[in-house]
Short mmCIF file of N, CA, C and O in Angstrom, two decimals:
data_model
loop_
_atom_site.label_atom_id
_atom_site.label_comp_id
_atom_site.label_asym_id
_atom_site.label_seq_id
_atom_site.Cartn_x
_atom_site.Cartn_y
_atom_site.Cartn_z
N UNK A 15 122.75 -36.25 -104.79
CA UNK A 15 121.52 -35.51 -104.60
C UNK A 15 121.05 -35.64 -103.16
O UNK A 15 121.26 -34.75 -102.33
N UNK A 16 120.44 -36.69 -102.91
CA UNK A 16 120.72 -37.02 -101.17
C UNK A 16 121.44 -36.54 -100.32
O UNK A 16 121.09 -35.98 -99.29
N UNK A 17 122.78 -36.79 -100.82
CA UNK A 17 123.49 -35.64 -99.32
C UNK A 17 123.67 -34.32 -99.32
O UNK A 17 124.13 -33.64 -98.41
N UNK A 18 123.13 -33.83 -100.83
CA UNK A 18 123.02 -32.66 -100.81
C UNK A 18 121.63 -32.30 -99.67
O UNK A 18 121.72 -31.80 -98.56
N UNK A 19 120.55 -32.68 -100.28
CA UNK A 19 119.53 -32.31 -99.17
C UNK A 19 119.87 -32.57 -97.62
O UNK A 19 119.62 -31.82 -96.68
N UNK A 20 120.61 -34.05 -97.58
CA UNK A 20 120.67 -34.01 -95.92
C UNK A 20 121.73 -32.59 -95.55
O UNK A 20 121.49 -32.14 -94.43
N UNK A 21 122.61 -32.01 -96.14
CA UNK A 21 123.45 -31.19 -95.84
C UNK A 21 122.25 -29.59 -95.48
O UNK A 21 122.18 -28.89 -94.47
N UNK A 22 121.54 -29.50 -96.67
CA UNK A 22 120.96 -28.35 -96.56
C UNK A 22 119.90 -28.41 -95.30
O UNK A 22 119.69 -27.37 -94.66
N UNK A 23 119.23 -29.66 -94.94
CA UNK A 23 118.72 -29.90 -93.71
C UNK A 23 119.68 -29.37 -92.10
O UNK A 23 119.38 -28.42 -91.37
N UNK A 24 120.56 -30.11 -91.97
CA UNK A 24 121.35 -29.59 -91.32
C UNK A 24 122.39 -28.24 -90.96
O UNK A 24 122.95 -27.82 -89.95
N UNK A 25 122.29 -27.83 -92.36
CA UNK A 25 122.55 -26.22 -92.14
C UNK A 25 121.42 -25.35 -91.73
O UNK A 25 121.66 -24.32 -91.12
N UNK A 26 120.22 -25.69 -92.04
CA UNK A 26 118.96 -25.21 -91.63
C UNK A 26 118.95 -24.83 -90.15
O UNK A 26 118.75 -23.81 -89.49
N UNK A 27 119.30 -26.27 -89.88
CA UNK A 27 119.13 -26.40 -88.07
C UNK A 27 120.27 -25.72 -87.33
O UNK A 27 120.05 -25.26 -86.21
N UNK A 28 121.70 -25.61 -87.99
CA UNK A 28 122.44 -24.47 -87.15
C UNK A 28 122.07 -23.11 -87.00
O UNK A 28 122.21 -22.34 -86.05
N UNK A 29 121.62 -23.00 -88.02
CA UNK A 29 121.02 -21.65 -88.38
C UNK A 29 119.55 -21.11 -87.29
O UNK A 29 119.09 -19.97 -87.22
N UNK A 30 119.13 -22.18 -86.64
CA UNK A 30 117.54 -21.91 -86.05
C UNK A 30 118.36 -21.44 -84.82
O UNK A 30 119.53 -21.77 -84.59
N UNK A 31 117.50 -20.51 -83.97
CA UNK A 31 117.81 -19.25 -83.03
C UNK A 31 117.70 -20.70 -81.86
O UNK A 31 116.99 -21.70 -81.98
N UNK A 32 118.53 -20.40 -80.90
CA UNK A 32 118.36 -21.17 -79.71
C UNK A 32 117.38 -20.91 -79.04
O UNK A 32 116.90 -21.96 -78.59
N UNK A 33 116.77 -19.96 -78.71
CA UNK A 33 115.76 -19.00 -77.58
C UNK A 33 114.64 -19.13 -78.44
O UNK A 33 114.85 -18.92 -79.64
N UNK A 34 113.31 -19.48 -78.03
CA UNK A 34 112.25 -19.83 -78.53
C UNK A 34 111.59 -18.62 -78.20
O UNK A 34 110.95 -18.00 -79.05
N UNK A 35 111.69 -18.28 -77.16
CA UNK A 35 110.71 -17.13 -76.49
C UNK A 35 111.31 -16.85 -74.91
O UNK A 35 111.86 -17.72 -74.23
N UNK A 36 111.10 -15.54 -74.51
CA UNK A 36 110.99 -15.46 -73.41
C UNK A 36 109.53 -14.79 -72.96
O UNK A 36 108.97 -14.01 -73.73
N UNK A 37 108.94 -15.16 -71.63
CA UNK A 37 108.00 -14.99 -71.21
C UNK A 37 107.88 -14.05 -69.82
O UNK A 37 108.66 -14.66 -69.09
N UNK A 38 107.43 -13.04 -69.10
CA UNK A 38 107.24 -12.50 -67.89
C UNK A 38 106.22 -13.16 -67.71
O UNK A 38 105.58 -13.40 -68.74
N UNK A 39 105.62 -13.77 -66.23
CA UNK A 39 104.41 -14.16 -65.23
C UNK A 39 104.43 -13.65 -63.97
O UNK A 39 104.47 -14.43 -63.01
N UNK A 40 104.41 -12.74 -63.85
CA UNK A 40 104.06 -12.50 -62.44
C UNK A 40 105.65 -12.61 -60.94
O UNK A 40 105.66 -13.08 -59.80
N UNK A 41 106.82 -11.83 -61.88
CA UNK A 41 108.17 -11.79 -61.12
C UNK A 41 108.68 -13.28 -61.81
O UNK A 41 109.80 -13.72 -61.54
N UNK A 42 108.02 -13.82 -62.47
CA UNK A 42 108.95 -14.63 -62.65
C UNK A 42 109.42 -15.07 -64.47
O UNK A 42 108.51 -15.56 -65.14
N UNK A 43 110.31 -14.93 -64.91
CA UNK A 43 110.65 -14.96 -66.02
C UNK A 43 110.73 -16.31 -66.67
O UNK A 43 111.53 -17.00 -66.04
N UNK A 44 110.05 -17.10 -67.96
CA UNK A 44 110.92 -18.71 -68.32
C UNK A 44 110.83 -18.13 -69.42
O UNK A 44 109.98 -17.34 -69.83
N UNK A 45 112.15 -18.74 -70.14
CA UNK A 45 113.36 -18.61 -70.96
C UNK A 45 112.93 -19.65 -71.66
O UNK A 45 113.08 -20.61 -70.90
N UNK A 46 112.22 -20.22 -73.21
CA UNK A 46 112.37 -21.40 -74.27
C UNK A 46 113.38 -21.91 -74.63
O UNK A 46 113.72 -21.19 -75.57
N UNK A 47 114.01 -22.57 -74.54
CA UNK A 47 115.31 -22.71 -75.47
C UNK A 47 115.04 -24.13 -76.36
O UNK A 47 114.58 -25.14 -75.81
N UNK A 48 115.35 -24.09 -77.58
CA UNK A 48 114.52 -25.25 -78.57
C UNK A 48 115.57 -25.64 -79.30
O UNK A 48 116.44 -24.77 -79.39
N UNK A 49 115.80 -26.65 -79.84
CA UNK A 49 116.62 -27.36 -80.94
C UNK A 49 117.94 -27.81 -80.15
O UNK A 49 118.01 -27.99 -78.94
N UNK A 50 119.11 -27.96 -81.20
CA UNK A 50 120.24 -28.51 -80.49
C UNK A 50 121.21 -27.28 -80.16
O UNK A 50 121.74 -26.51 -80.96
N UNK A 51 121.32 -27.30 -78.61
CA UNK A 51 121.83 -26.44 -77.96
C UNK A 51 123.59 -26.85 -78.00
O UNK A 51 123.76 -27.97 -77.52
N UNK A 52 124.67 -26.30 -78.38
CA UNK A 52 126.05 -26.73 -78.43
C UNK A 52 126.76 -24.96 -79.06
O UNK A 52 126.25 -23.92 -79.47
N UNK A 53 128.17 -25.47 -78.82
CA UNK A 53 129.15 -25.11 -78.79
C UNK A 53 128.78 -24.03 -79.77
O UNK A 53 129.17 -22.92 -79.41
N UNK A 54 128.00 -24.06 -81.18
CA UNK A 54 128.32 -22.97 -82.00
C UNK A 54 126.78 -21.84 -81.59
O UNK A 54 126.75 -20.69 -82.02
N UNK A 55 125.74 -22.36 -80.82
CA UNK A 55 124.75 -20.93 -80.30
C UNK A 55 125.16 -21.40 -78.73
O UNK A 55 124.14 -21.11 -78.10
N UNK A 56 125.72 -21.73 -78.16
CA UNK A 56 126.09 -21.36 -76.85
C UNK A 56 126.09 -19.43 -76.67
O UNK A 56 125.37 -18.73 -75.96
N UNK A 57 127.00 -19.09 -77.46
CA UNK A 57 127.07 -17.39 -77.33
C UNK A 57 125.36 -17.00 -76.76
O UNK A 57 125.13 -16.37 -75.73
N UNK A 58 124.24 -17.59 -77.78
CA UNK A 58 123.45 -16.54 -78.32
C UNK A 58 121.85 -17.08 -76.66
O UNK A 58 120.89 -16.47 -76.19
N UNK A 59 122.28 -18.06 -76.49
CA UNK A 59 121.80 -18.81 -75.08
C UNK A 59 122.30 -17.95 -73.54
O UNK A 59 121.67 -17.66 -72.52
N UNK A 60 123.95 -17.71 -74.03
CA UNK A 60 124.54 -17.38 -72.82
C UNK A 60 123.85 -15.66 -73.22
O UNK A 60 123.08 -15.45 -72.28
N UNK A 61 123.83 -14.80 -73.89
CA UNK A 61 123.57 -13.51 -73.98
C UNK A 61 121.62 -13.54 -73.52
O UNK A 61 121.26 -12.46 -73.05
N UNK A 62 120.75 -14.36 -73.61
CA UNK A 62 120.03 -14.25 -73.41
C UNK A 62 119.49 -14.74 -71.92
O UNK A 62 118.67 -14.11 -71.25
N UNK A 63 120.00 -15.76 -71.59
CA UNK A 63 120.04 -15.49 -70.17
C UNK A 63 120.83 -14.34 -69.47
O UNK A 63 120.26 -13.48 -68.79
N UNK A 64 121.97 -14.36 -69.65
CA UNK A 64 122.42 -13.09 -68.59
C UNK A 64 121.80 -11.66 -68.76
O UNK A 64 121.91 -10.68 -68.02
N UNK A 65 121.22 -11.81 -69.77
CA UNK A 65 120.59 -10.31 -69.88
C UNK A 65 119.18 -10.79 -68.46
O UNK A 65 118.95 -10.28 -67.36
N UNK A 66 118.67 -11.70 -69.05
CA UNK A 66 117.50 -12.21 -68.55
C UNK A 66 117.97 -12.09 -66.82
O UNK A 66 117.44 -11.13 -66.28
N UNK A 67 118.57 -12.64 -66.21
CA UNK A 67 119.50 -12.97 -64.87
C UNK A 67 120.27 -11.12 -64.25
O UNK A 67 120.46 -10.64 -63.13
N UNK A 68 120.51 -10.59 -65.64
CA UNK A 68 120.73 -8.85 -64.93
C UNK A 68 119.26 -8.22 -64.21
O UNK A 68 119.26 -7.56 -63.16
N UNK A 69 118.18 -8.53 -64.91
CA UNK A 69 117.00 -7.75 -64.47
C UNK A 69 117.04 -8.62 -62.95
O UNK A 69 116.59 -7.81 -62.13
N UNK A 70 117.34 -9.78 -62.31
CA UNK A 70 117.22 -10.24 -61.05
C UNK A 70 116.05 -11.07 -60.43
O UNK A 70 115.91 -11.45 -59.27
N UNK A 71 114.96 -11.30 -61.92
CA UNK A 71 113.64 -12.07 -61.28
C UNK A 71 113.32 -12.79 -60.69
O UNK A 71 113.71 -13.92 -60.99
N UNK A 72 112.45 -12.65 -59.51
CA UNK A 72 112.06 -13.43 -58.76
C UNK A 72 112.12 -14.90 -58.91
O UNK A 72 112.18 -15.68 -57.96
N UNK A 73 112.10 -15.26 -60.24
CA UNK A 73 111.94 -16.92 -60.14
C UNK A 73 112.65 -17.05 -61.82
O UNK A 73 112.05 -16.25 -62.54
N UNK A 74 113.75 -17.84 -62.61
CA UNK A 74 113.70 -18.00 -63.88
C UNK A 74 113.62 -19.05 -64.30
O UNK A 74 114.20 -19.92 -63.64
N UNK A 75 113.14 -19.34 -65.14
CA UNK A 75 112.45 -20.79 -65.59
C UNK A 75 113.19 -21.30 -66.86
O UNK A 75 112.94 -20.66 -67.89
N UNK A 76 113.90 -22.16 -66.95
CA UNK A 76 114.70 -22.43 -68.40
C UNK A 76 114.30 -23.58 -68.82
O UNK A 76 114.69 -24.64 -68.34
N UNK A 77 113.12 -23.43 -70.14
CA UNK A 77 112.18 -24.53 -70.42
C UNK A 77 113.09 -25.18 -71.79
O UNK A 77 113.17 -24.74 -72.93
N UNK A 78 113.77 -26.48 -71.13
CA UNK A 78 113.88 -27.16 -71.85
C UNK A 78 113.32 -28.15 -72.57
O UNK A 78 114.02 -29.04 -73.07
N UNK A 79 111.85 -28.09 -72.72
CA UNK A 79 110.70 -29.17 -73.45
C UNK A 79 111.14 -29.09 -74.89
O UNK A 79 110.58 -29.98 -75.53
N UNK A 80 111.95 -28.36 -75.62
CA UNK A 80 111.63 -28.21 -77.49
C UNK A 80 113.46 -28.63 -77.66
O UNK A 80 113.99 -28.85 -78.75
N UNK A 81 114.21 -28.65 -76.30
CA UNK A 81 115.52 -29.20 -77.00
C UNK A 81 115.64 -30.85 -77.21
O UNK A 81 115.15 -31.78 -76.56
N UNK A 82 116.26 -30.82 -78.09
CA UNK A 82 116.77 -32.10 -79.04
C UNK A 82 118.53 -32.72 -78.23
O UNK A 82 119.01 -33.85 -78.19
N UNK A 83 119.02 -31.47 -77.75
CA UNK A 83 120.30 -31.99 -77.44
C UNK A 83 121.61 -31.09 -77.02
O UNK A 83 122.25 -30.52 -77.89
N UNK A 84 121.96 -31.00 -75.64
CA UNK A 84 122.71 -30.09 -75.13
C UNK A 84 124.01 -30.53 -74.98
O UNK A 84 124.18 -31.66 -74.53
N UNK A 85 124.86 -29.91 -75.25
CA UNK A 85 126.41 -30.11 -74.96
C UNK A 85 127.36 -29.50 -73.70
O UNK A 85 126.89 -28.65 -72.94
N UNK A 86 128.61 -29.96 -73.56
CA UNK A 86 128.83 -29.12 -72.28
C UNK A 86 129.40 -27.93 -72.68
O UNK A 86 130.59 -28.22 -72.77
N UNK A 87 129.29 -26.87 -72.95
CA UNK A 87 129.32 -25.51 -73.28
C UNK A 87 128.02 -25.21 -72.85
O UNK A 87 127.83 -24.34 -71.99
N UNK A 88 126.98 -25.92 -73.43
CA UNK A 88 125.68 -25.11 -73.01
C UNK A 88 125.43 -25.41 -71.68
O UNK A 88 124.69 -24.55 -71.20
N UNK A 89 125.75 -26.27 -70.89
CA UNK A 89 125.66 -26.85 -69.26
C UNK A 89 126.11 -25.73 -69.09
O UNK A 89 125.28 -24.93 -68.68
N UNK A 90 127.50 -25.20 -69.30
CA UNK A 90 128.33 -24.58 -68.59
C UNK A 90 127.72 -23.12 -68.71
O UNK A 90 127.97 -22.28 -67.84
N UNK A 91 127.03 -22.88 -69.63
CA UNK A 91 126.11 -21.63 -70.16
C UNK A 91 125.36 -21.40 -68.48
O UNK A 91 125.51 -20.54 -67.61
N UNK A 92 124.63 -22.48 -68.57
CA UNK A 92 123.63 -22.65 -67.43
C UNK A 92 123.98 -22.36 -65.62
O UNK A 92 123.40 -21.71 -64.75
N UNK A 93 124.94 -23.02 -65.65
CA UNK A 93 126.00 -22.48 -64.61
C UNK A 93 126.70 -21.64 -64.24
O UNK A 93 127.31 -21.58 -63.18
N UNK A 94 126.65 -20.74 -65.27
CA UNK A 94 126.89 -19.30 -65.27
C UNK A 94 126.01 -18.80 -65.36
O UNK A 94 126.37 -17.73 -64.88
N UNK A 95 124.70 -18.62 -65.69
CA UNK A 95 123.85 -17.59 -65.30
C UNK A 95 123.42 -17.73 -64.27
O UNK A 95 123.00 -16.75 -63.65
N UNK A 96 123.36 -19.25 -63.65
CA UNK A 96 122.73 -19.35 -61.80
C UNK A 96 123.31 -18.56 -61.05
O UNK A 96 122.81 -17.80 -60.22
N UNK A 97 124.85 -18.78 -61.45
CA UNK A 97 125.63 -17.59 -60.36
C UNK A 97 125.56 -16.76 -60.55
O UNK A 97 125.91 -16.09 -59.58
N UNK A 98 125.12 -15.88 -61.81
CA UNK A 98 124.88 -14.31 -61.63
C UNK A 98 123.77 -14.04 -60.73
O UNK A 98 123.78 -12.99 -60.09
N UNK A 99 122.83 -14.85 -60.61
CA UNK A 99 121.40 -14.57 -60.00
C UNK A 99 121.57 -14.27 -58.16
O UNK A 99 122.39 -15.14 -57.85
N UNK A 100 121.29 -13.66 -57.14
CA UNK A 100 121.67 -13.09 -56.08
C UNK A 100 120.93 -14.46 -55.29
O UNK A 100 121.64 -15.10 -54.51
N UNK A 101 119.64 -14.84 -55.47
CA UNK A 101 119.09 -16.17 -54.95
C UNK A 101 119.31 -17.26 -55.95
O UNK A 101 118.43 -17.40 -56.80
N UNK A 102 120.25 -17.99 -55.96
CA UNK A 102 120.37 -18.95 -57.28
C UNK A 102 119.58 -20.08 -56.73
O UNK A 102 120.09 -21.10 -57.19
N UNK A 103 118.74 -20.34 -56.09
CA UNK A 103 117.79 -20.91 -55.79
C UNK A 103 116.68 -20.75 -56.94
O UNK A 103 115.82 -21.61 -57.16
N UNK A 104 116.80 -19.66 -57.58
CA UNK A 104 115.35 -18.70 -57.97
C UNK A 104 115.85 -19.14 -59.55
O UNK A 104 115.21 -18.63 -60.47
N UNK A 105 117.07 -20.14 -59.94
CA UNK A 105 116.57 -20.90 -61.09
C UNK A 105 116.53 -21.74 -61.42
O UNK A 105 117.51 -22.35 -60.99
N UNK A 106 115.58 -22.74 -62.41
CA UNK A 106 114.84 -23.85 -62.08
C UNK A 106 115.38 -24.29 -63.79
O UNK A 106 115.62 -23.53 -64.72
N UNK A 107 115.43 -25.29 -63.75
CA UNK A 107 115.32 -25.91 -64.97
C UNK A 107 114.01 -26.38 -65.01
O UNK A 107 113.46 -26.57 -63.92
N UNK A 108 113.21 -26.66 -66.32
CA UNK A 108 112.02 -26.97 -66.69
C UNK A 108 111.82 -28.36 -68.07
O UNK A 108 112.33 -28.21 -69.18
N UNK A 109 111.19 -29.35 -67.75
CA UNK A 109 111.12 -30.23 -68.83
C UNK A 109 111.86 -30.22 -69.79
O UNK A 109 111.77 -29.51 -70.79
N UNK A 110 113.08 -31.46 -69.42
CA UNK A 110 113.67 -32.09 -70.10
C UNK A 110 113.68 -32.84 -70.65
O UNK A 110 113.61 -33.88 -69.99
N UNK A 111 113.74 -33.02 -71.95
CA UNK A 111 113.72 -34.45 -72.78
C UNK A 111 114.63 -35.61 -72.35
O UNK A 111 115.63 -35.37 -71.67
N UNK A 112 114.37 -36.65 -72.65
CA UNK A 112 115.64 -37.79 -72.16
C UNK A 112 116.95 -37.23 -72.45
O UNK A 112 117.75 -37.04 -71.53
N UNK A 113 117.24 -36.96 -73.70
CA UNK A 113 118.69 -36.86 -74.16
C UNK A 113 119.22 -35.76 -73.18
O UNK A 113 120.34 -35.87 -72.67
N UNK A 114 118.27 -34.53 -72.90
CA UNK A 114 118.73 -33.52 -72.07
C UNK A 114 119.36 -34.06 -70.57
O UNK A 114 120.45 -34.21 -70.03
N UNK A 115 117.78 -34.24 -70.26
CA UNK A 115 117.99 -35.20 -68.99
C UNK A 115 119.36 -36.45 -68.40
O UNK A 115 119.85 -36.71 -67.30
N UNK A 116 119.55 -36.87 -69.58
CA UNK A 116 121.19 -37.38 -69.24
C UNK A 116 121.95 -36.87 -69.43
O UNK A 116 122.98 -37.25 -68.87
N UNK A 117 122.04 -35.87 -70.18
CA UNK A 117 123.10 -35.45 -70.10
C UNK A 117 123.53 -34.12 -68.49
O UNK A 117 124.62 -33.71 -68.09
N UNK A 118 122.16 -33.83 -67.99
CA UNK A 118 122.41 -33.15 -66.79
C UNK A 118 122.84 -34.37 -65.35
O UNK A 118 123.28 -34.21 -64.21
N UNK A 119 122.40 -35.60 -66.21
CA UNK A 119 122.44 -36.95 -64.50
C UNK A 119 124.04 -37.05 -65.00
O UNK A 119 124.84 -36.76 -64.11
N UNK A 120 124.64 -37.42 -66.33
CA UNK A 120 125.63 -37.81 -66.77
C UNK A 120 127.44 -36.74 -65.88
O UNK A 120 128.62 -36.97 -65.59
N UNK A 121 126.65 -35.87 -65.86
CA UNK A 121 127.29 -34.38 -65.86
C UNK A 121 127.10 -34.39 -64.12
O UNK A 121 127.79 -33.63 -63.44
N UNK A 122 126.41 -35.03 -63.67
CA UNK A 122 126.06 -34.46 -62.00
C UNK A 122 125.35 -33.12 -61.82
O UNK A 122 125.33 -32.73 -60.65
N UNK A 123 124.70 -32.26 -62.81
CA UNK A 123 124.05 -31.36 -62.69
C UNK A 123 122.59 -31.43 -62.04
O UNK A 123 122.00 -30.60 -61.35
N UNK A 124 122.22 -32.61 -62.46
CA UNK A 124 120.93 -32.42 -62.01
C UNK A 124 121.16 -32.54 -60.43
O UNK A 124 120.25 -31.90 -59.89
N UNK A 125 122.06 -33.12 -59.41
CA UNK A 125 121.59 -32.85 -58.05
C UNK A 125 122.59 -31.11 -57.83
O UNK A 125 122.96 -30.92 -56.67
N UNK A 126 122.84 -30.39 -58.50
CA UNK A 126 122.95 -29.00 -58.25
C UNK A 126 122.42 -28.24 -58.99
O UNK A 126 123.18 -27.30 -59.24
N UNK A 127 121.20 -28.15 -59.62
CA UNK A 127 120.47 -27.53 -60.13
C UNK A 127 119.08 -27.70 -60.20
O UNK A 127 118.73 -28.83 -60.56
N UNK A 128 118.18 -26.90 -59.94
CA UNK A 128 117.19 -27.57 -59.46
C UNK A 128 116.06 -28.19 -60.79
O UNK A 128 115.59 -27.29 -61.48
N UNK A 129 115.71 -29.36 -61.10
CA UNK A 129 114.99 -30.15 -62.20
C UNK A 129 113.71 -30.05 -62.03
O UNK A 129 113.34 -30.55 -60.97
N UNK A 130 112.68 -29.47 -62.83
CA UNK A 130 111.62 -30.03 -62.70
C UNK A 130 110.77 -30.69 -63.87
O UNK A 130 110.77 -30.04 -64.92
N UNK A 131 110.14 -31.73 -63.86
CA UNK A 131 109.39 -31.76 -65.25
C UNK A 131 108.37 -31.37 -65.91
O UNK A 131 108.04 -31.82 -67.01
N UNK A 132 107.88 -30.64 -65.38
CA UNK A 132 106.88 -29.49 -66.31
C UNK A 132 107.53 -28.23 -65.76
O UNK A 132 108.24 -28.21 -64.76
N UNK A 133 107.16 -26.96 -66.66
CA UNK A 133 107.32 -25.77 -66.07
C UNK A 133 106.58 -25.06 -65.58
O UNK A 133 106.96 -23.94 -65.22
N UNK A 134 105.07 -25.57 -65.37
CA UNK A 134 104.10 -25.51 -64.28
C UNK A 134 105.02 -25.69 -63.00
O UNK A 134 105.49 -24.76 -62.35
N UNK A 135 105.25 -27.27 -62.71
CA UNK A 135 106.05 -27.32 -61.52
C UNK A 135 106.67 -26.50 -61.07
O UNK A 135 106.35 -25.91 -60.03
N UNK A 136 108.09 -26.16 -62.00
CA UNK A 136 109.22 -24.94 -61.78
C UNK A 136 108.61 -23.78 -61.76
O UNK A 136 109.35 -22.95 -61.23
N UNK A 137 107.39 -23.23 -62.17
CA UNK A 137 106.44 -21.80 -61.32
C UNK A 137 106.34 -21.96 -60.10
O UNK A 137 106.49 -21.09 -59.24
N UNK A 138 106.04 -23.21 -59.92
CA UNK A 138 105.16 -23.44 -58.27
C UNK A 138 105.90 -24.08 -57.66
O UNK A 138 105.17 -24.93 -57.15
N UNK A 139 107.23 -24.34 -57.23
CA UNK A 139 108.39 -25.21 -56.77
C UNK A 139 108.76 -24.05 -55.53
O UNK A 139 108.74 -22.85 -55.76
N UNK A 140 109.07 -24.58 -54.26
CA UNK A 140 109.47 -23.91 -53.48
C UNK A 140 111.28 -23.20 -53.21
O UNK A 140 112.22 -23.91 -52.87
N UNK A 141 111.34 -22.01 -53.41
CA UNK A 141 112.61 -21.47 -53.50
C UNK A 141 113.47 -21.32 -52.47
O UNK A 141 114.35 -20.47 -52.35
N UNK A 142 113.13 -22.39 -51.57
CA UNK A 142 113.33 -22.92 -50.15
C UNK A 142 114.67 -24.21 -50.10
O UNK A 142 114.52 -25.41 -50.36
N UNK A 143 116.32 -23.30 -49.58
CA UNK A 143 117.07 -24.82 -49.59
C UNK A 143 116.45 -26.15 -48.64
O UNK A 143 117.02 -27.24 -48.67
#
């Protein structure tokens, strides 16, 4: 009975949409992304940024405050939409949880991508190498 429920718990959570919301402010676009980000919604992460990264906005914000836990597929997600962007300066990562957060220090991402911890900050962060 128990692992039945823990099972139906966890199918729940594959099932929840990666993308929480996306937001326009003023040229600059942030992107939600919530729950555990990996290998099986990588697709649905990578289609919503690059759509997001075709329009070219001034600034994109990828608010990681609601994830639980990223894998390297979804890093690699992330690294591909910077390079579509013409100023890849102009995207910011936004509040990371610990688990996130190491796994971008673990990975060496965080000194090539730019970190901030609120996404206040990453609005107001200078797009200046």
């Amino acid at each position: 009975m128990l692992g039945s429920g823990t099972q139906m718990g966890d199918e729940n959570k594959l099932n929840e949409h990666p993308v929480g919301g996306i937001e326009r402010l003023n040229g600059a676009v942030v992107v939600r992304l919530v729950g555990e980000l990996d290998l099986y919604n990588a697709p649905e992460v990578r289609t919503a940024l690059l759509e997001v990264c075709a329009e070219q906005p001034e600034r994109l914000v990828v608010d990681l405050g609601k994830v639980d836990f990223v894998d390297s597929t979804t890093l690699g997600v992330l690294i591909e939409a910077r390079g579509t962007l013409e100023n890849r300066l102009a995207f910011l990562l936004a509040a990371p949880r610990l688990e996130t957060h190491r796994a971008l220090t673990i990975s060496g991402l965080d000194q090539h991508l730019s970190v901030h911890a609120t996404v206040e900050a990453a609005l107001s962060a200078s797009l200046n190498a």
